[in-house]
Short mmCIF file of C-alpha atoms and ligand atoms in Angstrom, two decimals:
data_model
loop_
_atom_site.label_atom_id
_atom_site.label_comp_id
_atom_site.label_asym_id
_atom_site.label_seq_id
_atom_site.Cartn_x
_atom_site.Cartn_y
_atom_site.Cartn_z
CA MET W 231 0.00 0.00 0.00
CA ALA W 232 1.25 3.53 -0.82
CA PRO W 233 2.29 5.57 2.25
CA PRO W 234 -0.21 8.24 3.32
CA LEU W 235 0.10 11.66 1.70
CA ALA W 236 0.68 15.07 3.14
CA LEU W 237 -2.06 17.10 1.48
CA VAL W 238 -1.67 20.89 1.34
CA VAL W 239 -4.64 22.91 0.09
CA GLY W 240 -3.69 26.54 -0.29
CA SER W 241 -2.07 29.43 -2.08
CA TYR W 242 0.60 30.15 -4.66
CA ASN W 243 2.02 33.67 -5.04
CA HIS W 244 4.95 34.89 -7.02
CA ASP W 245 7.12 37.27 -4.98
CA TYR W 246 8.80 40.31 -6.55
CA ALA W 247 11.22 41.84 -4.04
CA TRP W 248 13.27 45.03 -4.25
CA ARG W 249 15.99 46.21 -1.87
CA VAL W 250 16.08 49.98 -1.53
CA GLU W 251 17.73 52.47 0.80
CA ARG W 252 14.26 53.65 1.84
CA ALA W 253 10.73 53.22 0.49
CA PRO W 254 9.72 55.82 -2.15
CA ARG W 255 7.44 58.70 -1.18
CA ALA W 256 4.24 59.42 -3.13
CA GLY W 257 5.13 60.54 -6.67
CA GLU W 258 8.80 59.61 -6.26
CA THR W 259 10.81 57.13 -8.37
CA LEU W 260 13.79 55.50 -6.68
CA ARG W 261 16.52 53.22 -7.98
CA GLY W 262 16.50 49.84 -6.23
CA ASP W 263 19.77 48.23 -5.11
CA ALA W 264 18.72 44.69 -6.03
CA PHE W 265 15.75 42.81 -7.39
CA HIS W 266 14.81 39.24 -6.58
CA SER W 267 11.88 37.30 -7.98
CA ALA W 268 10.93 33.98 -6.41
CA PRO W 269 8.05 31.57 -5.74
CA GLY W 270 6.06 32.01 -2.57
CA GLY W 271 2.55 31.91 -1.15
CA LYS W 272 2.00 30.29 2.22
CA GLY W 273 0.50 27.12 0.74
CA PHE W 274 3.29 26.53 -1.76
CA ASN W 275 5.99 27.34 0.81
CA GLN W 276 4.46 24.77 3.15
CA ALA W 277 4.19 22.14 0.41
CA VAL W 278 7.87 22.65 -0.49
CA ALA W 279 8.92 22.50 3.18
CA CYS W 280 7.00 19.25 3.56
CA ALA W 281 8.22 17.62 0.33
CA ARG W 282 11.85 18.53 1.11
CA GLN W 283 11.52 16.55 4.35
CA GLY W 284 10.79 13.50 2.23
CA ALA W 285 7.00 13.31 2.66
CA PRO W 286 4.94 12.38 -0.42
CA THR W 287 3.16 15.70 -0.88
CA ALA W 288 0.09 16.71 -2.88
CA PHE W 289 -0.86 20.36 -3.35
CA VAL W 290 -4.19 21.84 -4.49
CA ALA W 291 -4.21 25.52 -5.53
CA ALA W 292 -5.48 28.02 -8.11
CA ILE W 293 -3.32 29.99 -10.56
CA GLY W 294 -3.89 32.24 -13.57
CA THR W 295 -3.19 31.22 -17.15
CA ASP W 296 -0.14 33.50 -17.24
CA ALA W 297 3.63 33.27 -17.12
CA ALA W 298 3.71 33.19 -13.30
CA GLY W 299 1.23 30.30 -13.37
CA ASP W 300 3.43 28.40 -15.85
CA GLY W 301 6.35 29.00 -13.50
CA ALA W 302 4.34 27.57 -10.58
CA ARG W 303 3.71 24.35 -12.54
CA ARG W 304 7.41 23.96 -13.35
CA LEU W 305 8.53 24.65 -9.77
CA ALA W 306 6.09 22.19 -8.22
CA ALA W 307 7.20 19.50 -10.67
CA ALA W 308 10.85 20.19 -9.90
CA GLU W 309 10.11 19.70 -6.17
CA GLY W 310 8.38 16.37 -6.83
CA ILE W 311 5.05 17.74 -5.58
CA ASP W 312 1.86 16.17 -6.96
CA ALA W 313 0.21 19.50 -7.81
CA HIS W 314 -3.45 19.90 -8.78
CA TRP W 315 -3.87 23.35 -10.29
CA GLN W 316 -7.21 25.03 -10.89
CA ALA W 317 -6.47 27.24 -13.91
CA CYS W 318 -8.30 30.60 -13.73
CA PRO W 319 -8.22 32.41 -17.10
CA GLU W 320 -10.05 35.40 -15.59
CA ALA W 321 -7.61 36.06 -12.73
CA ALA W 322 -3.87 36.63 -12.41
CA THR W 323 -1.65 34.27 -10.47
CA GLY W 324 -1.23 35.60 -6.93
CA SER W 325 1.63 38.07 -6.55
CA ALA W 326 3.43 39.93 -3.80
CA CYS W 327 5.37 43.18 -4.15
CA ILE W 328 7.98 43.36 -1.38
CA VAL W 329 10.04 46.47 -0.71
CA VAL W 330 12.88 45.80 1.72
CA GLU W 331 14.48 48.94 3.15
CA ALA W 332 18.17 49.10 4.12
CA HIS W 333 17.38 48.76 7.83
CA GLY W 334 15.37 45.59 7.11
CA GLN W 335 11.81 46.92 7.31
CA ASN W 336 9.48 45.21 4.80
CA ARG W 337 6.52 46.77 2.98
CA ILE W 338 4.39 44.20 1.20
CA ILE W 339 1.41 44.34 -1.14
CA VAL W 340 -0.25 40.99 -1.86
CA ALA W 341 -2.70 40.54 -4.73
CA LEU W 342 -4.16 37.10 -4.06
CA GLY W 343 -5.75 36.95 -7.53
CA ALA W 344 -6.53 33.35 -8.51
CA ASN W 345 -6.05 32.11 -4.93
CA GLU W 346 -9.29 33.78 -3.89
CA ARG W 347 -11.11 31.88 -6.65
CA LEU W 348 -10.08 28.42 -5.51
CA ASP W 349 -13.42 26.69 -5.95
CA PRO W 350 -14.78 24.45 -3.15
CA ALA W 351 -16.11 22.20 -5.96
CA PHE W 352 -12.57 21.84 -7.38
CA VAL W 353 -11.40 20.79 -3.91
CA ARG W 354 -14.26 18.30 -3.51
CA GLU W 355 -13.53 16.78 -6.93
CA ARG W 356 -10.16 15.77 -5.52
CA GLU W 357 -11.69 13.54 -2.85
CA ALA W 358 -9.31 10.70 -3.81
CA LEU W 359 -6.43 12.82 -2.41
CA PHE W 360 -8.23 13.11 0.91
CA ALA W 361 -8.83 9.35 0.96
CA ALA W 362 -5.06 8.85 0.49
CA ALA W 363 -3.96 11.56 2.96
CA GLY W 364 -2.60 11.13 6.48
CA VAL W 365 -2.54 14.85 7.27
CA LEU W 366 -4.23 17.92 5.71
CA LEU W 367 -2.56 21.33 5.99
CA VAL W 368 -4.43 24.55 5.16
CA GLN W 369 -3.78 28.30 5.56
CA LEU W 370 -5.97 31.36 4.97
CA GLU W 371 -4.92 32.89 1.64
CA ASN W 372 -7.92 31.42 -0.23
CA GLY W 373 -11.65 32.07 -0.20
CA ILE W 374 -12.77 30.67 3.16
CA GLU W 375 -15.29 28.27 1.57
CA ALA W 376 -12.49 26.36 -0.19
CA THR W 377 -10.68 26.00 3.14
CA ARG W 378 -13.87 24.87 4.83
CA ALA W 379 -14.50 22.31 2.07
CA ALA W 380 -11.00 20.89 2.54
CA LEU W 381 -11.42 20.62 6.32
CA ASP W 382 -14.83 18.95 5.95
CA LEU W 383 -13.54 16.37 3.47
CA ALA W 384 -10.54 15.62 5.67
CA GLN W 385 -12.84 15.15 8.64
CA ALA W 386 -15.05 12.78 6.64
CA HIS W 387 -11.97 10.70 5.78
CA GLY W 388 -10.56 10.70 9.31
CA VAL W 389 -7.53 12.78 8.23
CA LEU W 390 -5.62 14.82 10.85
CA ARG W 391 -6.33 18.53 10.19
CA VAL W 392 -3.71 21.24 10.69
CA LEU W 393 -4.44 24.94 10.14
CA ASN W 394 -1.74 27.58 9.87
CA PRO W 395 -4.08 30.55 10.51
CA ALA W 396 -2.14 32.98 8.34
CA PRO W 397 -3.08 35.61 7.57
CA VAL W 398 -6.09 35.69 9.91
CA HIS W 399 -9.12 35.90 7.60
CA ASP W 400 -12.09 38.16 8.32
CA ALA W 401 -14.42 35.18 7.90
CA LEU W 402 -12.47 32.88 10.22
CA ASP W 403 -14.93 31.85 12.93
CA ALA W 404 -15.13 29.48 15.88
CA GLY W 405 -16.83 26.86 13.68
CA LEU W 406 -13.89 26.70 11.30
CA LEU W 407 -11.37 26.60 14.14
CA ALA W 408 -13.31 23.77 15.78
CA ARG W 409 -12.82 21.70 12.59
CA CYS W 410 -9.05 21.65 13.20
CA ASP W 411 -7.00 19.24 15.31
CA ILE W 412 -3.92 21.47 15.48
CA VAL W 413 -3.49 25.22 14.78
CA THR W 414 -0.08 26.89 14.39
CA PRO W 415 -0.43 30.69 14.81
CA ASN W 416 2.54 33.01 15.19
CA GLU W 417 2.41 35.55 18.02
CA SER W 418 0.34 38.20 16.24
CA GLU W 419 -2.05 35.61 14.78
CA PHE W 420 -2.46 34.07 18.25
CA ALA W 421 -3.32 37.48 19.71
CA LEU W 422 -5.87 38.09 16.94
CA LEU W 423 -7.44 34.65 17.34
CA LEU W 424 -7.79 35.22 21.10
CA GLU W 425 -9.59 38.48 20.43
CA ARG W 426 -11.95 36.74 17.99
CA ALA W 427 -12.54 33.78 20.28
CA GLY W 428 -13.60 35.62 23.38
CA GLY W 429 -12.29 39.10 23.55
CA ALA W 430 -9.04 38.50 25.46
CA ARG W 431 -6.81 41.40 24.44
CA VAL W 432 -3.13 40.56 24.66
CA ASP W 433 -0.14 42.39 23.28
CA ALA W 434 1.54 39.95 20.83
CA ASP W 435 4.96 41.34 21.74
CA THR W 436 4.55 40.22 25.36
CA LEU W 437 3.61 36.60 24.63
CA ALA W 438 7.06 35.00 24.55
CA ALA W 439 7.87 36.48 27.97
CA ARG W 440 4.73 35.12 29.64
CA ASP W 441 5.02 31.98 31.74
CA ASP W 442 3.93 28.64 30.33
CA ALA W 443 0.87 28.23 32.55
CA GLU W 444 -0.42 31.63 31.42
CA LEU W 445 0.16 30.82 27.72
CA HIS W 446 -1.64 27.51 28.21
CA ARG W 447 -4.60 29.25 29.84
CA LEU W 448 -4.80 31.66 26.92
CA ALA W 449 -4.45 28.91 24.28
CA ARG W 450 -7.29 26.95 25.86
CA GLY W 451 -9.56 29.87 24.99
CA LEU W 452 -9.33 29.07 21.27
CA GLY W 453 -11.46 25.93 21.36
CA VAL W 454 -8.87 23.85 19.44
CA ALA W 455 -7.56 20.59 20.91
CA SER W 456 -3.88 21.39 20.20
CA VAL W 457 -2.32 24.83 19.69
CA VAL W 458 1.29 25.32 18.64
CA VAL W 459 2.26 29.00 18.93
CA THR W 460 5.41 29.86 17.02
CA LEU W 461 7.43 32.46 18.94
CA ALA W 462 10.00 33.49 16.29
CA ALA W 463 13.44 33.74 17.94
CA HIS W 464 11.93 32.24 21.12
CA GLY W 465 11.02 28.90 19.52
CA CYS W 466 7.48 27.68 20.11
CA PHE W 467 4.91 26.70 22.70
CA VAL W 468 2.53 23.71 22.65
CA SER W 469 -0.81 23.55 24.47
CA HIS W 470 -3.12 20.52 24.45
CA ALA W 471 -6.63 20.22 25.83
CA ASP W 472 -5.33 17.35 27.95
CA ALA W 473 -2.09 15.49 28.70
CA GLY W 474 -1.58 12.36 26.62
CA ARG W 475 -2.87 13.96 23.42
CA HIS W 476 -0.84 12.91 20.36
CA GLY W 477 1.40 10.96 22.72
CA ASP W 478 2.63 14.03 24.63
CA VAL W 479 3.07 13.41 28.37
CA GLN W 480 2.64 17.08 29.26
CA ALA W 481 -0.46 19.16 28.48
CA TYR W 482 1.79 22.12 27.69
CA TYR W 483 5.47 22.83 27.12
CA ARG W 484 7.94 25.08 25.33
CA VAL W 485 10.63 24.22 22.80
CA ASP W 486 13.50 26.72 22.69
CA ALA W 487 14.69 28.17 19.39
CA GLU W 488 17.75 26.68 17.72
CA ARG W 489 20.81 28.93 17.41
CA VAL W 490 21.18 29.94 13.77
CA ASN W 491 22.73 32.70 11.67
CA VAL W 492 19.58 34.52 10.58
CA VAL W 493 19.64 36.04 7.10
CA ASP W 494 15.93 36.29 6.23
CA THR W 495 12.98 35.09 8.31
CA THR W 496 10.46 35.24 5.42
CA GLY W 497 8.57 31.95 5.31
CA ALA W 498 9.79 30.68 8.70
CA GLY W 499 6.21 30.02 9.87
CA ALA W 500 5.45 28.16 6.65
CA GLY W 501 8.67 26.18 7.03
CA PHE W 502 7.57 25.24 10.53
CA ALA W 503 4.07 24.12 9.47
CA GLY W 504 5.27 22.14 6.42
CA ALA W 505 8.01 20.34 8.34
CA LEU W 506 5.61 19.64 11.22
CA VAL W 507 3.22 17.90 8.85
CA ALA W 508 6.01 15.84 7.26
CA ALA W 509 7.10 14.74 10.73
CA LEU W 510 3.52 14.00 11.83
CA LEU W 511 3.11 11.63 8.89
CA ARG W 512 6.16 9.64 9.87
CA ARG W 513 5.87 9.81 13.60
CA GLY W 514 4.31 6.38 14.22
CA ASP W 515 3.75 6.11 17.95
CA ARG W 516 6.32 8.76 18.89
CA PRO W 517 5.01 11.85 20.74
CA LEU W 518 4.00 15.03 18.92
CA ARG W 519 6.88 16.71 20.74
CA ASP W 520 9.39 14.95 18.43
CA ALA W 521 7.61 16.40 15.39
CA VAL W 522 7.58 19.88 16.99
CA VAL W 523 11.33 19.68 17.71
CA HIS W 524 11.91 18.73 14.08
CA ALA W 525 9.73 21.58 12.79
CA ASN W 526 11.56 24.03 15.08
CA ARG W 527 14.87 22.89 13.55
CA CYS W 528 13.66 23.10 9.96
CA ALA W 529 12.16 26.56 10.48
CA ALA W 530 15.38 27.78 12.09
CA LEU W 531 17.44 26.52 9.14
CA SER W 532 15.05 28.23 6.70
CA THR W 533 16.04 31.60 8.21
CA GLU W 534 19.67 31.08 7.19
CA ARG W 535 18.77 31.47 3.50
CA ARG W 536 17.14 34.26 1.56
CA GLY W 537 13.62 33.79 0.20
CA ALA W 538 10.68 31.62 1.19
CA ALA W 539 10.05 28.37 -0.74
CA GLU W 540 13.63 28.24 -2.00
CA ALA W 541 14.96 28.60 1.57
CA MET W 542 13.30 25.46 2.91
CA PRO W 543 15.89 22.94 4.13
CA ARG W 544 16.09 19.35 2.90
CA ALA W 545 16.12 16.33 5.23
CA ALA W 546 19.87 15.97 4.61
CA ASP W 547 20.48 19.61 5.71
CA VAL W 548 18.69 18.95 9.01
CA GLU W 549 20.70 15.76 9.64
CA LEU W 550 23.94 17.51 8.79
CA ARG W 551 23.26 20.30 11.29
CA PHE W 552 21.52 18.43 14.09
CA GLY W 553 22.77 14.85 13.70
CA SER W 554 21.27 11.67 12.31
CA GLY W 555 18.84 11.34 15.23
CA SER W 556 17.09 14.47 13.98
CA ARG W 557 15.27 12.75 11.14
CA ALA W 558 11.53 13.19 11.60
P1 ADP O 829 6.10 33.57 11.06
O1 ADP O 829 7.14 33.42 9.98
O2 ADP O 829 4.79 32.95 10.70
O3 ADP O 829 5.95 34.97 11.59
P2 ADP O 829 7.69 32.91 13.42
O4 ADP O 829 8.38 34.21 13.22
O5 ADP O 829 7.03 32.65 14.73
O6 ADP O 829 6.61 32.64 12.28
O7 ADP O 829 8.76 31.75 13.15
C1 ADP O 829 8.37 30.41 12.97
C2 ADP O 829 9.42 29.49 13.54
O8 ADP O 829 10.67 29.74 12.87
C3 ADP O 829 9.73 29.68 15.00
O9 ADP O 829 8.81 28.96 15.81
C4 ADP O 829 11.15 29.09 15.08
O10 ADP O 829 11.06 27.68 15.04
C5 ADP O 829 11.75 29.55 13.76
N1 ADP O 829 12.46 30.85 13.89
C6 ADP O 829 12.01 32.08 13.52
N2 ADP O 829 12.91 33.03 13.82
C7 ADP O 829 13.96 32.40 14.38
C8 ADP O 829 15.24 32.81 14.90
N3 ADP O 829 15.61 34.10 14.91
N4 ADP O 829 16.06 31.86 15.42
C9 ADP O 829 15.71 30.55 15.43
N5 ADP O 829 14.52 30.10 14.95
C10 ADP O 829 13.67 31.00 14.43
#
């Protein structure tokens, strides 16, 4: 029997990034220092992160019938991803304009284009992928009904459901969150979700410094069985509804960040989510904690390279840095 799939339903964007001394003012034209064009989109970044950890990975997304869309097809094939593209002649492939100032500040415009047209019917027509999947991973760069359709199908097939709630969607509600087994917000997404879930107002910048019991109490307000909050340079925090869930002895715990030489943190959260899913597929009866440690390592390594999808480490990179025991 074929091994279960990692199934990512999500977004593809092409990133166009300029480095400039400072962002231009209204009406001003500036010369950029460097230009870099690369694949991105949270869904695609996650699919690449997952595939590079050796998991058989399928990806469902929508693109335009344009040059960027053709590029997406080639890139997915080169990564060995089983991609199912909904071609949208009436919309452009998603794109992001990124202006990086000399002191590192980013200004980003995202035009989601075709991603917003991902049709729930197109997702449902791919039911065979859900039947073959071990884990589903979704994010929030598509129309919410497509995401909901994916979660419903996964539930019907008994597939573990992971949501990277990025970026938090206006239509994200408690019902959609309750469809997920694991959510992986970063600090600002966690703060926003808490506000949506019950009005707790917390300053995202203070989260990493809070004690574990307090973070656990907050995470339990989301109504999701397992919450993994990524804390950037502070690693991550895991909170379960009860001890013993996914083989973890503790109901909550923290995993410290790995020491790395950070070059560019773009896509770190996607690297974390994709690697987590690859590790979840392979984990057998090992605790979730092992998968989280692996994801924390992969995400850290992704920050040592420029770009998003192209920065995702391969299984061999993780072994080389962290030793052979680090394989997910
Ligand atoms: P996002 O990219 O979604 O904002 P985070 O910034 O929380 O997500 O980063 C995701 C993960 O990437 C972290 O949980 C950690 O594993 C890793 N990471 C990010 N920044 C660093 C860093 N400076 N040093 C080590 N690991 C990092």
